[in-house]
């Protein structure tokens, strides 16, 4: 008896090996669970390498992220690591920013060279976010390994902290244990939404550093809240892509989902065991690897000078 | 698919070939082709297949067999170097009359079959494609780049010695060709052609049409995605959420402590 593991995907227009897709979903789901990122920036290029058209890869990936982030959000919610109030504010800001970002992209495309700006934004954002997180975490880990020296002088409040404190509409975010103006997550949500729309990703890898460094949320709440926000963003993307572009391959998404939802569960457990600084330095490394890969793709001559319209 | 021609039908087909392919003015015979399977059925387990083509050609002939898809329009981006440093999309290219697939196999290496084989090769195929450029580098050979792109996707290819020839008997010789059809083909009609060549002359040309069609679950899913796209998008989202919840709950019960 021969058991074939290949499955024909009618929307992708190709057949795939079920085990390979399941495994890919598992690995990316693991990272998603550990870091609270959707994994789109990793999954989509890998699917393209497996012969899935770029537009179908990106849209189907959004579909699987809906499932993976549902599972991840549920796991984090059970551990009390989802700040729903913060997540909703970021989400509303993200939707506003996403709409603005889509318009910006439309204008840039009319002007030409939009793809160049997209790629440069990608490399700069990934480089900045990854580099900053990496160096900051490294410093924090070095400090914690040294014996504590008593600091007699009182800590001075930074300008940024003062600015946060004097902003109007201050609210307590109990789950995160912080007090902030409602405007902060809303405006930062807009910023991330604009960048995510320009870059064509869910925005998890920008949202996580924003929550850590600008909203000053604890790392474990950041991960759960980020997944919560990504869930809604990707629901919107899936429905829009399916309705307008017919690029969501439901079967491909289900296969990826099965792997990634299971991977996300393990990822969440691993994330709990790792310290906040370890999490940050690992995510920073991942972001920097993707940044170097993109930089290489920009600088190295491609094998073929033609590409299908639609992907970045 | 078996196409057994009556003498009258053969004469009609020959007249048609002579009409549309002036280069084949020397063609003398049109033989029937047997293509197995007769149609490409794309069910859930479809993973490409070997298409067997049998037929006869005039004695002493070499044979080229090719599978081509219906021509369509392609919208592509041309990559170029910006600021002498980075490779980016620098222009738009619209290509008309591009066959989705073109797989060629022959009884001898195609280079050895001489000038008569040239019109049936990939280079000739891409030269007949209409190119509209908007921006980009004028010196880039778009036809050649298209060939590279399609070859990379395994949708275009030339394979030498994929045709097995039988002995010359009674003025004809039989042949069997195997074409490896990739999984990445679209539903639609495809042409299978057999071209007989002898002494740098086309001595025969026959063709058959085969159909690639979706069946079963892939067909249902494809119809849902293209004809009821909003419903399909909502269904994909709901199933993803439900699956995520089920997996989450399974892990909760297993991991409870």
XYZ file of C-alpha atoms in Angstrom:
569
model
C 0.000 0.000 0.000
C 1.423 3.321 -0.947
C 0.512 6.396 1.055
C 0.974 9.629 -0.829
C 1.511 12.748 1.255
C 0.951 15.145 -1.617
C -2.139 17.297 -1.728
C -3.323 19.473 -4.610
C -4.151 23.063 -3.639
C -6.634 24.529 -6.135
C -6.150 28.205 -5.226
C -2.354 28.010 -5.057
C -2.531 25.917 -8.247
C 0.136 23.511 -7.107
C 0.503 20.363 -5.058
C 2.444 20.303 -1.809
C 3.821 17.735 0.572
C 1.495 17.768 3.594
C 4.265 16.879 6.040
C 6.553 19.658 4.786
C 3.777 22.258 5.131
C 2.790 20.887 8.542
C 6.433 21.054 9.693
C 6.853 24.587 8.386
C 3.703 25.636 10.257
C 5.022 23.988 13.416
C 8.363 25.809 13.377
C 6.834 29.215 12.649
C 4.061 28.592 15.225
C 6.720 27.822 17.822
C 8.363 31.193 17.191
C 4.965 32.887 17.204
C 4.152 31.406 20.599
C 7.525 32.337 22.074
C 7.720 35.905 20.793
C 4.125 36.956 20.151
C 4.811 37.788 16.522
C 2.602 36.539 13.704
C 5.550 35.055 11.847
C 4.361 36.396 8.489
C 7.766 37.892 7.761
C 9.216 34.371 8.027
C 6.427 32.109 6.730
C 5.653 33.922 3.473
C 9.197 33.730 2.008
C 9.428 30.046 3.008
C 6.112 29.250 1.279
C 7.294 31.027 -1.868
C 10.416 28.853 -1.782
C 8.104 25.797 -1.723
C 6.435 26.863 -4.990
C 3.417 28.779 -3.694
C 2.720 32.006 -5.645
C 3.717 35.096 -3.558
C 0.229 36.605 -3.366
C -1.330 33.278 -2.315
C 1.485 32.683 0.198
C 0.943 36.059 1.907
C -2.868 35.837 2.001
C -2.996 32.188 3.129
C -0.419 32.988 5.779
C -2.758 35.650 7.182
C -5.485 33.008 7.293
C -3.329 30.587 9.275
C -2.196 33.382 11.623
C -5.879 33.845 12.555
C -5.931 30.276 13.883
C -2.459 30.358 15.404
C -3.054 33.641 17.191
C -6.452 32.402 18.454
C -4.690 29.427 20.003
C -1.796 31.600 21.265
C -4.107 34.301 22.648
C -6.142 31.640 24.457
C -2.991 30.180 26.013
C -1.755 33.609 27.116
C -5.223 34.615 28.318
C -5.306 31.602 30.644
C -2.017 32.792 32.129
C -3.436 36.314 32.573
C -1.084 37.755 29.976
C -3.549 39.566 27.689
C -4.272 43.248 28.330
C -7.550 43.495 26.406
C -8.012 47.243 27.029
C -4.535 47.996 25.681
C -4.963 45.532 22.819
C -8.244 47.109 21.695
C -6.766 50.633 21.727
C -3.768 49.465 19.702
C -6.103 47.629 17.348
C -8.313 50.678 16.722
C -5.191 52.779 16.116
C -3.801 50.019 13.901
C -6.931 49.929 11.735
C -6.841 53.733 11.317
C -3.096 53.595 10.561
C -3.549 50.652 8.181
C -6.145 52.567 6.168
C -3.814 55.593 5.991
C -0.896 53.304 5.047
C -2.842 51.706 2.185
C -3.533 55.188 0.786
C 0.148 56.142 1.144
C 1.127 53.004 -0.786
C -1.388 53.824 -3.531
C 0.139 57.327 -3.894
C 3.688 55.926 -3.839
C 2.813 53.388 -6.541
C 1.466 56.146 -8.759
C 4.698 58.082 -8.256
C 6.747 54.966 -9.060
C 9.555 53.352 -7.064
C 7.134 52.334 -4.296
C 8.763 48.914 -4.104
C 12.133 50.489 -3.474
C 10.711 52.528 -0.590
C 8.967 49.428 0.790
C 12.187 47.423 0.813
C 14.240 50.248 2.273
C 11.589 50.767 5.000
C 11.785 47.042 5.719
C 15.558 46.949 6.032
C 15.746 50.143 8.106
C 12.907 49.132 10.446
C 14.187 45.591 10.911
C 17.739 46.841 11.386
C 16.743 49.554 13.858
C 14.310 47.433 15.882
C 16.502 44.313 15.851
C 19.726 46.206 16.561
C 18.260 48.253 19.411
C 16.579 45.247 21.050
C 19.719 43.160 20.710
C 22.055 45.749 22.253
C 19.595 46.701 24.997
C 19.006 43.089 26.009
C 22.718 42.352 25.932
C 23.391 45.274 28.280
C 20.579 44.193 30.604
C 21.900 40.601 30.722
C 25.452 41.827 31.474
C 24.139 44.062 34.268
C 22.168 41.247 35.844
C 25.226 38.977 35.820
C 27.267 41.572 37.774
C 26.835 41.935 41.555
C 24.410 44.722 42.491
C 26.075 47.968 43.518
C 23.972 50.116 45.796
C 22.972 53.280 43.992
C 22.556 56.002 46.569
C 21.554 58.762 44.156
C 17.827 58.959 43.374
C 16.909 58.108 39.751
C 16.062 61.132 37.592
C 12.883 60.937 35.585
C 13.525 60.950 31.829
C 11.949 63.511 29.499
C 9.932 60.728 27.855
C 8.582 59.548 31.215
C 7.612 63.144 32.089
C 5.843 63.525 28.745
C 3.872 60.311 29.292
C 2.877 61.460 32.774
C 1.533 64.861 31.737
C -0.514 63.631 28.735
C -4.321 63.913 29.124
C -6.820 61.008 29.477
C -4.673 58.998 31.916
C -6.038 55.496 32.530
C -4.883 52.506 34.566
C -4.034 49.384 32.585
C -4.343 46.879 35.434
C -3.202 43.825 33.503
C 0.006 45.582 32.420
C 0.389 47.348 35.793
C 0.915 50.761 34.158
C -0.869 54.119 33.974
C -0.907 55.856 30.611
C -2.838 58.289 28.479
C -5.382 56.613 26.180
C -3.791 58.602 23.373
C -0.469 56.731 23.699
C -1.572 53.251 22.555
C -3.974 54.785 20.034
C -1.301 56.951 18.382
C 1.333 54.219 18.492
C -1.248 51.842 17.002
C -1.649 54.281 14.113
C 2.132 54.439 13.633
C 2.448 50.645 13.568
C -0.606 50.362 11.299
C 0.942 52.767 8.767
C 4.262 50.911 8.776
C 2.572 47.482 8.617
C 0.436 48.532 5.637
C 3.457 49.943 3.806
C 5.481 46.815 4.517
C 2.564 44.434 3.884
C 2.883 42.520 7.156
C 0.804 42.051 10.324
C 3.158 44.312 12.239
C 3.872 42.015 15.181
C 7.623 42.555 15.037
C 7.121 46.348 15.215
C 4.289 46.182 17.749
C 6.278 44.114 20.278
C 9.165 46.627 20.606
C 6.642 49.509 20.696
C 4.869 47.854 23.640
C 8.126 47.099 25.429
C 9.990 50.360 24.924
C 7.348 53.030 24.364
C 4.398 51.682 26.374
C 6.728 50.042 28.919
C 4.575 46.955 29.324
C 5.972 43.799 30.947
C 7.299 41.362 28.323
C 4.892 38.478 29.015
C 1.834 40.743 28.796
C 3.312 42.191 25.607
C 3.382 38.776 23.921
C -0.240 37.868 24.766
C -1.562 41.336 23.916
C 0.343 41.383 20.634
C -1.207 38.026 19.617
C -4.651 39.338 20.582
C -4.175 42.385 18.336
C -2.711 40.320 15.464
C -5.754 38.000 15.575
C -8.101 40.824 14.602
C -5.731 42.380 12.056
C -5.357 39.051 10.221
C -9.108 38.313 10.333
C -9.631 41.548 8.424
C -6.838 40.778 5.936
C -8.116 37.226 5.286
C -11.666 38.311 4.459
C -10.463 41.234 2.301
C -7.929 39.143 0.374
C -10.419 36.310 -0.215
C -13.171 38.665 -1.355
C -11.086 40.962 -3.557
C -8.094 38.997 -4.799
C -9.096 35.295 -4.448
C -5.679 34.551 -3.011
C -6.566 32.748 0.234
C -5.883 29.007 -0.073
C -7.947 27.628 2.736
C -6.448 24.130 2.614
C -2.895 25.448 2.689
C -3.859 27.670 5.625
C -5.428 24.730 7.482
C -2.310 22.603 7.068
C -0.087 25.437 8.248
C -2.515 26.154 11.055
C -2.494 22.619 12.346
C 1.284 22.745 12.605
C 1.501 26.313 13.837
C -1.278 26.079 16.452
C 0.452 23.082 18.008
C 3.831 24.828 17.678
C 2.386 27.963 19.317
C 1.324 25.954 22.375
C 4.859 24.659 22.863
C 6.178 28.151 22.097
C 4.065 29.699 24.833
C 5.431 27.205 27.365
C 9.010 27.816 26.247
C 8.388 31.580 26.389
C 7.250 31.296 30.005
C 10.446 29.474 30.932
C 12.736 31.942 29.204
C 13.514 35.232 30.928
C 12.280 38.490 29.397
C 15.805 39.456 28.303
C 16.391 36.072 26.702
C 13.125 36.433 24.791
C 14.096 39.881 23.585
C 17.588 38.889 22.470
C 16.246 35.845 20.593
C 13.587 37.893 18.826
C 16.183 40.569 18.043
C 18.449 37.898 16.488
C 15.575 36.585 14.370
C 14.669 40.078 13.179
C 18.323 40.814 12.322
C 18.667 37.532 10.362
C 15.611 38.443 8.266
C 17.004 41.962 7.818
C 20.345 40.633 6.514
C 18.530 38.232 4.175
C 16.492 41.143 2.766
C 19.590 43.288 2.446
C 21.327 40.456 0.565
C 18.322 40.133 -1.777
C 18.515 43.864 -2.456
C 22.240 43.865 -3.197
C 22.768 40.539 -5.008
C 21.899 40.257 -8.693
C 18.750 38.092 -9.099
C 18.890 34.933 -11.289
C 15.948 36.186 -13.327
C 15.257 39.849 -14.042
C 11.487 39.297 -14.285
C 9.108 38.746 -11.378
C 5.364 38.377 -11.093
C 3.519 41.567 -10.181
C 1.961 41.482 -6.735
C 4.722 40.420 -4.335
C 7.324 42.756 -2.879
C -7.165 10.528 -26.250
C -7.233 8.625 -29.506
C -7.647 10.467 -32.772
C -8.129 7.973 -35.540
C -8.542 9.925 -38.731
C -10.443 8.826 -41.815
C -8.617 9.576 -45.116
C -10.994 12.518 -45.667
C -10.346 13.930 -42.188
C -6.612 13.474 -42.707
C -6.771 15.537 -45.890
C -8.716 18.274 -44.084
C -6.285 18.340 -41.177
C -3.316 18.467 -43.532
C -4.926 21.389 -45.380
C -5.417 23.208 -42.059
C -1.807 22.609 -41.011
C -0.545 23.894 -44.355
C -2.764 26.939 -43.990
C -1.608 27.966 -40.519
C 1.959 26.773 -40.710
C 3.508 27.775 -44.014
C 6.824 26.468 -42.763
C 5.362 23.000 -42.969
C 4.815 23.159 -46.689
C 6.983 20.065 -46.991
C 4.798 18.066 -44.571
C 3.528 14.950 -46.188
C 1.826 12.876 -43.608
C -0.392 13.471 -40.647
C -0.608 10.565 -38.288
C -2.917 9.979 -35.341
C -1.779 10.375 -31.757
C -2.755 8.418 -28.700
C -2.417 10.375 -25.482
C -2.685 8.604 -22.138
C -4.387 9.641 -19.926
C -6.885 11.243 -22.285
C -7.542 14.075 -19.818
C -5.637 15.432 -16.838
C -7.896 14.949 -13.844
C -6.908 17.169 -10.915
C -8.329 15.749 -7.714
C -7.066 16.196 -4.160
C -4.242 13.722 -4.793
C -3.063 15.237 -8.083
C 0.694 15.706 -8.055
C 1.590 16.014 -11.722
C 1.708 12.976 -14.011
C 3.500 11.290 -16.867
C 1.673 11.927 -20.115
C 2.305 9.107 -22.615
C 2.071 9.958 -26.279
C 2.048 7.193 -28.921
C 1.851 7.537 -32.655
C 3.479 6.771 -35.966
C 5.625 8.890 -38.282
C 7.101 8.274 -41.736
C 9.922 5.729 -41.692
C 13.322 7.130 -40.863
C 11.938 10.245 -39.156
C 13.014 11.749 -35.883
C 10.220 13.016 -33.609
C 9.614 16.108 -31.480
C 6.680 15.965 -29.066
C 5.507 19.033 -27.230
C 2.769 19.996 -24.801
C 1.596 23.605 -24.867
C -1.048 25.500 -22.923
C -3.417 28.115 -24.278
C -1.728 31.515 -24.698
C -2.503 34.177 -22.103
C -1.360 37.651 -21.011
C 1.233 38.005 -18.250
C 1.885 41.093 -16.146
C 5.430 41.107 -14.785
C 7.925 43.442 -13.137
C 11.381 44.031 -14.470
C 14.203 44.210 -11.961
C 17.092 46.585 -12.396
C 19.900 48.158 -10.405
C 18.956 51.412 -8.678
C 21.665 53.952 -7.717
C 24.212 51.351 -8.876
C 23.640 49.462 -5.654
C 20.277 47.781 -5.041
C 18.163 45.517 -7.257
C 14.560 46.688 -7.392
C 11.506 46.542 -9.632
C 12.211 49.271 -12.161
C 9.609 48.664 -14.847
C 6.391 46.948 -15.805
C 6.244 44.366 -18.566
C 3.090 43.037 -20.197
C 3.550 39.926 -22.306
C 0.868 38.778 -24.713
C 0.430 35.374 -26.295
C 2.437 33.524 -23.608
C 1.652 29.792 -23.409
C 1.185 28.811 -19.785
C 3.246 25.698 -20.357
C 5.577 24.424 -23.071
C 7.301 21.105 -22.490
C 9.297 19.684 -25.385
C 10.893 16.301 -25.768
C 12.558 14.654 -28.754
C 14.009 11.400 -30.067
C 17.461 13.013 -30.425
C 19.133 16.050 -28.900
C 17.302 19.039 -30.394
C 20.554 20.690 -31.530
C 21.220 17.673 -33.766
C 17.841 17.933 -35.473
C 18.923 21.038 -37.339
C 17.063 24.070 -38.651
C 13.804 22.212 -39.218
C 13.468 21.718 -35.454
C 14.096 25.387 -34.632
C 10.481 26.640 -35.093
C 9.293 24.099 -32.520
C 11.845 24.993 -29.831
C 11.470 27.315 -26.831
C 13.610 30.103 -28.281
C 11.245 30.338 -31.282
C 8.202 30.193 -29.016
C 9.279 33.150 -26.880
C 10.317 35.177 -29.930
C 6.651 35.166 -30.995
C 5.483 36.764 -27.767
C 4.180 40.349 -27.778
C 6.114 42.592 -25.372
C 4.900 45.908 -23.934
C 7.381 47.671 -21.644
C 6.774 50.544 -19.263
C 10.125 51.714 -17.915
C 13.053 49.415 -17.210
C 16.293 48.833 -19.063
C 15.835 48.672 -22.870
C 18.882 46.423 -23.205
C 17.321 43.589 -21.176
C 16.277 40.660 -23.403
C 12.749 40.133 -22.070
C 12.131 36.993 -24.173
C 15.206 35.342 -22.714
C 14.278 36.424 -19.188
C 10.791 34.955 -19.642
C 12.388 31.711 -20.715
C 14.544 31.713 -17.576
C 11.519 32.477 -15.356
C 9.309 29.760 -16.848
C 12.135 27.217 -16.899
C 12.787 27.931 -13.213
C 9.099 27.212 -12.552
C 9.447 23.962 -14.559
C 6.629 25.093 -16.878
C 8.946 25.419 -19.881
C 11.551 22.818 -20.699
C 13.351 20.920 -23.413
C 14.300 17.320 -22.737
C 16.449 15.403 -25.182
C 15.731 11.771 -25.882
C 12.377 11.570 -24.164
C 10.969 9.881 -27.246
C 11.542 6.180 -27.955
C 11.419 5.210 -31.623
C 10.241 1.848 -32.924
C 11.605 0.023 -35.993
C 10.844 1.168 -39.528
C 8.069 -1.100 -40.811
C 5.884 -0.658 -43.866
C 6.988 2.894 -44.491
C 6.243 4.070 -40.953
C 7.804 3.867 -37.520
C 6.049 4.039 -34.178
C 7.117 6.268 -31.312
C 6.379 6.602 -27.608
C 7.013 9.825 -25.718
C 6.686 10.560 -22.022
C 6.124 14.150 -20.891
C 6.331 14.889 -17.190
C 3.422 17.244 -16.503
C 4.089 19.332 -13.356
C 1.488 19.814 -10.642
C 1.462 23.585 -11.225
C -0.812 23.611 -14.263
C -4.148 25.363 -14.553
C -7.411 23.781 -15.644
C -7.985 24.313 -19.358
C -7.171 22.925 -22.784
C -3.689 21.846 -23.792
C -2.268 20.843 -27.148
C -0.107 17.765 -27.651
C 1.821 17.892 -30.909
C 4.087 15.406 -32.638
C 6.367 16.697 -35.353
C 8.222 14.297 -37.655
C 11.552 15.439 -39.101
C 13.727 13.800 -41.731
C 16.791 15.237 -43.460
C 16.151 18.719 -42.005
C 12.576 18.702 -43.313
C 9.256 18.462 -41.504
C 7.684 15.260 -42.779
C 4.637 15.075 -40.538
C 2.690 16.946 -37.897
C -0.190 15.743 -35.797
C -1.868 17.083 -32.719
C -4.432 16.260 -30.094
C -6.236 18.380 -27.521
C -6.399 17.291 -23.929
C -8.251 18.875 -21.068
C -7.045 19.497 -17.513
C -9.944 19.764 -15.096
C -10.544 19.965 -11.389
C -12.732 17.324 -9.785
C -14.064 16.572 -6.308
C -13.007 18.712 -3.353
C -10.545 20.981 -5.246
C -13.315 21.775 -7.758
C -15.816 22.585 -5.004
C -13.297 24.748 -3.161
C -12.206 26.579 -6.296
C -15.822 27.366 -7.241
C -16.527 28.604 -3.728
C -13.404 30.811 -3.691
C -14.073 32.402 -7.067
C -17.869 32.528 -7.196
C -18.730 33.190 -3.528
C -15.518 34.879 -2.446
C -16.857 36.820 0.564
C -18.544 33.729 1.980
C -15.323 31.794 1.359
C -13.258 34.445 3.209
C -15.627 34.443 6.204
C -15.660 30.627 6.229
C -11.842 30.491 6.112
C -11.671 32.904 9.065
C -14.322 31.125 11.152
C -12.768 27.693 10.578
C -9.313 29.072 11.477
C -10.645 30.564 14.750
C -12.559 27.381 15.572
C -9.515 25.200 14.833
C -7.300 27.446 16.943
C -9.763 27.255 19.839
C -10.087 23.461 19.595
C -6.305 22.998 19.555
C -5.985 25.471 22.434
C -8.607 23.589 24.470
C -7.013 20.204 23.717
C -3.709 21.506 25.027
C -5.445 23.035 28.045
C -6.964 19.695 29.052
C -3.701 17.843 28.447
C -1.590 20.460 30.171
C -3.895 21.052 33.136
C -2.210 20.918 36.501
